[in-house]
XYZ file of C-alpha atoms in Angstrom:
481
model
C 74.326 17.799 -77.464
C 77.571 16.849 -78.120
C 79.366 19.031 -80.767
C 81.965 17.096 -83.136
C 85.155 18.213 -83.750
C 85.197 17.579 -87.489
C 87.580 17.289 -89.653
C 86.740 20.039 -92.835
C 84.903 18.064 -95.969
C 84.744 21.523 -97.710
C 83.654 22.069 -101.198
C 86.682 23.786 -104.011
C 83.061 25.844 -105.555
C 84.232 27.604 -109.007
C 85.812 31.092 -107.639
C 87.166 32.107 -111.252
C 85.423 33.168 -113.818
C 87.053 31.233 -116.442
C 84.474 29.217 -117.866
C 86.630 25.834 -118.236
C 87.001 23.222 -116.377
C 85.552 20.429 -113.936
C 83.785 20.965 -110.533
C 86.075 19.294 -108.135
C 87.198 19.528 -104.911
C 83.318 18.436 -103.037
C 83.272 15.444 -101.367
C 79.619 14.712 -100.456
C 78.169 12.340 -102.665
C 75.083 11.755 -105.029
C 72.527 9.817 -105.377
C 73.668 6.847 -107.770
C 71.697 4.037 -109.554
C 74.637 2.062 -110.153
C 73.992 -1.517 -109.822
C 75.955 -5.014 -110.668
C 74.287 -5.487 -114.173
C 76.901 -5.322 -117.374
C 74.894 -2.211 -118.757
C 74.512 -0.922 -115.422
C 78.721 -0.993 -115.591
C 78.949 0.469 -118.606
C 77.323 3.544 -118.142
C 80.147 6.127 -116.794
C 82.120 5.049 -120.291
C 81.372 7.759 -122.785
C 84.971 9.150 -123.785
C 84.970 8.636 -127.439
C 88.819 7.762 -128.881
C 87.784 9.523 -132.189
C 86.041 12.425 -130.754
C 88.513 14.173 -127.719
C 86.265 15.212 -125.040
C 85.842 19.384 -124.567
C 87.949 21.039 -122.187
C 85.250 20.693 -119.490
C 85.783 17.038 -119.331
C 89.565 16.723 -119.258
C 91.357 15.586 -116.413
C 90.446 19.052 -113.735
C 93.794 20.823 -112.721
C 94.736 20.365 -109.107
C 93.617 24.285 -107.521
C 96.295 23.754 -104.240
C 100.090 23.702 -104.699
C 101.424 20.051 -103.475
C 102.323 22.041 -100.310
C 98.915 22.466 -99.221
C 97.499 18.764 -99.811
C 98.201 16.920 -96.619
C 97.987 13.209 -96.415
C 94.756 12.070 -94.122
C 95.197 11.358 -90.707
C 96.711 7.877 -90.587
C 93.589 7.537 -88.090
C 91.445 8.067 -90.616
C 92.556 5.007 -92.722
C 93.655 2.872 -89.425
C 89.554 2.991 -88.222
C 88.961 1.182 -91.875
C 91.238 -1.476 -92.472
C 90.880 -2.857 -89.109
C 88.064 -3.741 -90.266
C 88.435 -5.323 -93.894
C 88.356 -1.779 -96.057
C 91.097 -1.837 -98.324
C 92.097 1.081 -100.949
C 94.738 0.159 -103.949
C 97.041 2.755 -105.644
C 95.004 5.650 -104.240
C 95.292 8.490 -101.287
C 93.193 10.332 -98.983
C 94.576 14.089 -99.091
C 93.442 17.043 -97.244
C 93.796 20.341 -98.240
C 92.427 23.951 -97.998
C 89.474 22.935 -100.317
C 88.845 19.851 -97.761
C 89.807 15.973 -98.690
C 90.157 14.528 -101.886
C 90.946 11.068 -103.537
C 94.325 10.516 -105.527
C 95.941 8.207 -107.762
C 99.511 7.375 -105.993
C 100.983 5.660 -108.783
C 100.328 5.875 -112.799
C 97.590 3.913 -114.210
C 98.210 2.662 -117.732
C 94.687 1.753 -119.850
C 93.060 -1.401 -119.559
C 90.778 -3.510 -120.931
C 89.018 -3.910 -117.528
C 87.822 -1.854 -115.105
C 90.394 -1.702 -112.407
C 89.385 -1.737 -108.668
C 90.692 1.020 -106.271
C 88.321 0.769 -103.406
C 86.649 -1.607 -101.153
C 84.294 -1.113 -99.058
C 82.496 -3.765 -96.851
C 78.863 -4.078 -95.529
C 79.532 -3.726 -92.504
C 80.920 -0.539 -92.459
C 77.761 0.914 -94.091
C 74.315 1.891 -93.118
C 72.007 0.707 -95.529
C 68.004 0.679 -95.385
C 66.040 -0.876 -98.056
C 63.343 1.718 -100.192
C 60.364 0.034 -99.779
C 58.763 -1.750 -97.122
C 59.293 -4.003 -95.005
C 62.522 -2.023 -93.948
C 65.458 -3.945 -93.543
C 68.668 -2.802 -92.815
C 71.993 -4.151 -93.896
C 74.013 -4.715 -90.978
C 70.911 -4.669 -89.176
C 71.885 -2.453 -86.230
C 68.843 -1.576 -84.677
C 66.507 -4.001 -82.071
C 63.163 -4.007 -83.052
C 61.560 -2.691 -79.558
C 63.797 0.317 -80.125
C 61.610 3.903 -80.303
C 63.664 4.174 -83.550
C 62.270 1.882 -85.352
C 59.190 3.024 -84.457
C 59.706 6.852 -85.853
C 61.127 5.050 -89.381
C 58.225 2.983 -89.559
C 55.909 6.419 -89.071
C 57.751 8.040 -91.751
C 56.307 7.782 -95.985
C 57.671 4.932 -97.522
C 57.796 7.119 -101.112
C 59.505 10.089 -100.255
C 60.944 10.288 -96.730
C 64.126 8.221 -97.647
C 66.212 11.034 -95.694
C 64.047 11.342 -93.116
C 64.945 7.738 -92.245
C 68.075 7.535 -92.814
C 69.094 10.534 -90.413
C 67.500 8.450 -88.511
C 69.726 5.546 -88.887
C 72.562 8.297 -88.737
C 71.844 9.595 -85.358
C 71.259 6.296 -83.876
C 74.654 4.311 -84.732
C 76.374 7.486 -83.245
C 74.169 6.373 -80.135
C 75.022 2.317 -81.167
C 78.123 1.292 -79.007
C 80.966 0.343 -80.806
C 79.586 1.408 -83.723
C 82.205 2.656 -86.717
C 80.174 5.653 -87.358
C 81.437 6.501 -83.881
C 85.093 7.311 -84.970
C 83.487 7.741 -89.039
C 81.549 10.912 -87.539
C 85.137 12.885 -86.626
C 85.431 12.891 -90.342
C 82.150 14.490 -91.783
C 81.298 18.125 -92.189
C 79.668 19.990 -89.211
C 76.731 22.406 -89.812
C 79.435 25.247 -89.300
C 81.080 23.304 -92.109
C 78.553 22.344 -94.784
C 77.143 23.880 -97.831
C 73.907 22.322 -97.930
C 71.260 24.727 -98.332
C 69.214 23.254 -95.259
C 71.825 24.514 -93.075
C 71.160 28.492 -94.392
C 69.146 31.360 -92.642
C 66.852 33.196 -94.456
C 69.363 35.946 -95.043
C 71.680 33.565 -96.921
C 68.485 32.284 -98.563
C 67.656 35.060 -100.473
C 70.996 35.884 -100.888
C 70.767 32.816 -104.117
C 68.480 35.544 -105.972
C 66.097 32.737 -106.983
C 62.957 32.528 -105.359
C 61.919 29.409 -106.620
C 64.819 27.564 -105.369
C 64.547 29.746 -101.780
C 60.859 28.882 -101.532
C 61.934 24.777 -102.297
C 64.731 25.091 -99.593
C 62.544 26.533 -96.803
C 59.845 24.067 -97.774
C 62.362 21.553 -96.825
C 63.841 23.273 -93.531
C 60.009 23.274 -91.936
C 59.053 19.538 -93.417
C 62.811 18.667 -91.005
C 61.658 20.833 -88.353
C 58.293 19.307 -88.175
C 59.307 15.821 -88.403
C 61.663 16.320 -86.059
C 58.767 18.334 -83.624
C 56.442 15.488 -83.899
C 59.190 12.835 -82.833
C 61.296 14.075 -80.521
C 58.706 16.052 -78.001
C 58.798 15.841 -74.097
C 57.079 12.774 -74.037
C 59.989 11.431 -75.950
C 61.962 8.791 -74.191
C 65.678 9.944 -73.062
C 67.219 6.789 -75.767
C 65.622 9.337 -78.475
C 65.805 12.366 -76.837
C 69.728 12.408 -76.356
C 70.040 11.411 -80.641
C 69.015 15.049 -81.342
C 68.308 17.321 -78.513
C 67.718 20.224 -80.717
C 65.924 20.586 -84.434
C 69.231 21.546 -85.643
C 70.906 18.279 -85.016
C 68.441 16.516 -86.840
C 68.481 18.869 -89.668
C 72.640 18.197 -89.801
C 71.866 14.561 -90.350
C 69.204 15.069 -92.783
C 71.853 17.155 -94.818
C 73.901 14.648 -94.402
C 71.789 12.013 -95.445
C 70.712 13.780 -98.593
C 74.001 15.568 -100.198
C 76.198 11.326 -98.923
C 73.216 8.966 -99.749
C 74.301 6.473 -102.843
C 71.195 4.882 -104.165
C 71.549 1.255 -105.818
C 70.173 -2.224 -106.060
C 72.360 -4.442 -103.539
C 72.044 -8.354 -103.009
C 72.319 -10.178 -100.097
C 72.432 -13.703 -100.197
C 69.495 -14.512 -101.866
C 67.680 -11.512 -101.754
C 68.573 -8.230 -103.539
C 66.940 -4.405 -102.418
C 67.308 -1.407 -104.092
C 68.786 0.333 -100.631
C 69.349 3.640 -99.458
C 72.800 3.566 -98.367
C 75.701 5.466 -96.539
C 79.138 4.549 -97.487
C 82.819 5.452 -95.833
C 86.167 6.625 -97.656
C 83.219 6.443 -101.147
C 81.879 9.278 -100.017
C 85.752 10.988 -100.158
C 85.606 10.747 -104.410
C 85.092 14.253 -105.695
C 82.576 15.133 -108.734
C 83.398 15.529 -112.155
C 81.159 15.831 -115.547
C 83.208 13.316 -117.027
C 84.534 11.195 -113.957
C 87.347 8.650 -114.265
C 85.465 6.385 -111.788
C 82.509 4.629 -110.965
C 80.562 2.055 -108.290
C 79.552 -1.774 -108.790
C 78.451 -3.567 -105.665
C 80.240 -7.022 -105.680
C 77.636 -9.440 -103.779
C 80.085 -12.202 -103.638
C 81.576 -10.654 -101.290
C 78.823 -8.200 -100.245
C 80.881 -5.687 -100.890
C 80.921 -1.515 -102.994
C 83.589 -1.465 -105.674
C 85.545 1.482 -106.817
C 86.666 1.361 -109.983
C 88.452 2.906 -112.670
C 86.707 3.201 -116.098
C 88.420 0.882 -118.559
C 90.592 2.308 -120.517
C 91.132 5.286 -118.684
C 94.335 6.387 -118.027
C 95.420 8.146 -114.507
C 98.571 10.004 -113.827
C 100.129 10.254 -110.613
C 98.274 13.056 -108.484
C 95.573 12.946 -110.893
C 91.957 13.058 -109.009
C 89.543 10.034 -108.821
C 86.098 11.512 -109.270
C 82.680 10.056 -109.622
C 79.125 11.744 -111.225
C 76.931 12.987 -108.863
C 74.397 13.596 -110.770
C 73.252 13.527 -114.627
C 71.213 15.202 -116.744
C 70.839 18.129 -114.140
C 70.562 21.713 -114.077
C 72.481 23.989 -111.556
C 69.388 24.901 -108.959
C 69.726 20.827 -108.930
C 73.255 20.474 -107.316
C 72.470 23.794 -105.329
C 69.764 21.942 -103.755
C 71.082 18.376 -102.870
C 75.226 19.356 -102.486
C 75.564 22.795 -102.339
C 77.400 23.984 -105.080
C 76.852 25.150 -108.682
C 79.135 25.478 -111.954
C 79.076 27.940 -114.823
C 79.419 24.824 -117.077
C 77.123 22.455 -116.311
C 76.470 21.530 -119.495
C 73.150 20.554 -118.803
C 72.216 23.607 -117.510
C 69.438 25.945 -119.016
C 67.903 29.161 -119.567
C 64.066 29.699 -120.398
C 63.408 32.100 -122.988
C 59.727 33.750 -123.126
C 59.454 34.988 -127.168
C 59.230 33.179 -129.891
C 62.548 33.720 -131.729
C 64.241 30.670 -133.188
C 67.780 29.728 -134.550
C 68.715 27.021 -137.037
C 70.302 24.062 -134.632
C 72.063 22.782 -137.563
C 74.005 26.229 -138.561
C 74.921 26.638 -134.474
C 75.806 23.105 -133.950
C 77.558 23.612 -136.873
C 79.354 26.686 -135.702
C 80.842 25.532 -132.606
C 81.934 21.811 -133.898
C 78.979 20.175 -131.297
C 78.175 16.747 -132.505
C 76.023 13.672 -131.590
C 72.375 13.408 -130.244
C 71.236 16.119 -127.224
C 71.243 13.634 -125.327
C 75.546 13.166 -125.535
C 76.396 15.899 -127.085
C 80.642 17.013 -127.389
C 82.316 19.316 -128.921
C 84.246 17.387 -131.687
C 87.745 18.541 -131.441
C 89.056 16.885 -134.515
C 87.289 19.269 -136.946
C 88.466 22.576 -134.218
C 91.489 24.627 -134.658
C 94.246 23.850 -131.547
C 93.898 25.105 -128.673
C 90.604 26.293 -129.024
C 89.239 26.844 -125.561
C 85.673 28.305 -126.501
C 83.480 25.772 -126.472
C 83.030 24.200 -122.511
C 79.828 23.498 -121.000
C 78.357 26.654 -121.251
C 78.140 26.165 -125.118
C 77.319 22.567 -124.627
C 74.115 23.797 -122.386
C 73.019 26.592 -124.746
C 73.037 24.372 -127.586
C 70.139 22.290 -126.003
C 68.368 25.287 -124.286
C 68.833 28.125 -126.945
C 65.064 27.602 -129.390
C 65.717 26.304 -132.163
C 64.381 24.184 -134.884
C 65.808 22.325 -137.775
C 63.886 19.479 -139.453
C 66.206 19.353 -142.448
C 64.635 22.677 -143.481
C 67.085 24.941 -144.893
C 68.251 28.207 -142.885
C 66.415 31.243 -143.222
C 68.717 33.924 -145.137
C 71.583 35.268 -143.125
C 70.241 38.465 -142.165
C 66.905 37.018 -140.790
C 68.883 34.691 -138.748
C 71.195 37.270 -136.962
C 67.754 39.449 -136.595
C 66.907 36.318 -134.102
C 70.209 36.373 -132.612
C 70.176 39.561 -131.449
C 66.692 39.336 -130.396
C 67.924 36.206 -128.295
C 70.693 38.271 -126.619
C 68.188 41.070 -125.853
C 66.311 38.598 -123.662
C 69.566 37.040 -122.226
C 70.384 41.139 -121.314
C 67.017 41.415 -119.997
C 67.714 38.289 -117.622
C 70.792 39.415 -117.058
C 69.502 43.205 -116.060
C 66.556 41.320 -113.067
C 69.325 40.276 -111.013
C 69.980 42.760 -108.188
C 73.855 42.618 -109.300
C 76.189 41.850 -111.868
C 78.218 39.252 -112.523
C 81.665 41.674 -111.553
C 79.783 42.541 -108.573
C 79.375 39.334 -106.987
C 82.914 38.128 -107.580
C 84.285 40.855 -106.207
C 82.254 40.723 -103.146
C 83.694 36.553 -103.015
C 86.897 37.938 -103.241
C 86.052 40.314 -100.435
C 85.307 38.247 -97.920
C 87.369 36.479 -95.360
C 84.871 35.036 -93.114
C 81.786 34.068 -94.884
C 80.045 31.282 -93.714
C 80.021 28.546 -96.197
C 76.527 28.216 -97.283
C 76.771 32.267 -97.882
C 79.922 31.810 -99.969
C 78.331 28.834 -101.653
C 74.716 31.269 -102.562
C 76.733 34.029 -103.789
C 78.597 32.138 -106.491
C 75.577 30.043 -107.259
C 73.805 33.555 -108.462
C 77.197 34.142 -109.915
C 77.292 30.858 -111.837
C 73.560 31.835 -113.438
C 75.036 34.999 -115.030
C 78.255 33.841 -116.395
C 76.610 30.965 -118.069
C 74.054 33.547 -119.688
C 76.816 36.342 -120.537
C 78.581 32.675 -122.200
C 75.025 32.020 -124.124
C 75.024 35.840 -125.150
C 79.372 35.537 -126.879
C 78.354 32.132 -128.192
C 75.518 33.828 -130.049
C 77.587 36.751 -131.372
C 80.419 34.244 -132.707
C 77.432 32.253 -134.065
C 76.257 35.391 -136.067
C 79.932 36.412 -136.901
C 80.219 33.018 -138.854
C 76.770 31.857 -140.015
C 77.734 29.552 -142.837
C 75.019 29.910 -145.496
């Protein structure tokens, strides 16, 4: 099969043990559900003026120095601009961590969201979620055998297989935009998707459940390829994926770059799985400064800055890949994790519980469980202990409240000690410690991207548990009753 000399849209996973900062440097996009409705447009905007966000949600510091960030190849702009793609006030830059989108000028807060990108439907690859399959643009002729393969998939579960088939066909379709844009996609060696991981790399996760899930997904893709790319398949099918590695790569691109959203074309509204160029260069943050919107009048996807958002020149533009998901889901879909994911979880097995309202008060955590935040107005200036890991601890620690009076401090401290002991037991079950994992990462010079992601995943899991132990230590020292 022809190889792609691809540009390197890599991930900048957490390499520091500091439990602060947002995830950045990762350019495979999430599965979104933002539509053109008013309630959808408002969803990404959650910042409160009276309650500043805690350090996790502050704009990320650029890890690369300015000298390490190079402007994107002019051809990267040209292939889109001649086809009506437009970008306003932003620039695409490439560094050791891959591509990213950065503000090219200061943006003052506005009452209305501001457009920074417009991508026309003609540049996208889309397929409807439900039967009958509809493609926008419709690049597959009805008599082409790839349509029969797409039509054989399970409508409920095989969206990624269908999108992978569509992507492979676009590479083979003469004059298609994706033949050019494919030069900027990560190759199998450059991606961090666990679909591309070897058995040895899956074992490095130190998570049997996640490793088993990825083995099942790999086998599913291989079996699909074997059933459709058999010896009797026509040449126009065989040349799309001459080996199963090529097809698994396409599935990994489909899973990690897909954007799900309703689109309206004329009078028809369809829920669609979409591969959208240029929008896929936006990196992830738990508190993003941008969101997506479908402008049906012009059949375009818009990338907009949140209303009321201040952007400084050189600041990175981000979106939220997934909300309310644990690290194992981020690893399963995108190949990265975070030690400060505010939605991560620890499964405690005992019956010990602490008083929730007292724990929240200690760390000045406010709001409902769905939208906890650190109220900086009530905390000491410069206090950076509370981050996404502590917010996650507030959700995951076994607790009770119901407006009951907490037990006497001695009993509460006993409960805290029992929870800490269980956390220590969890850490002891790992084959390595967090310090050993960090030392291993620092010493690796030629590790594969998937191996690096696997080791970081287990490191971040341990850092999260260690942060929970620290939070419980602080809690028992500051019990308010």
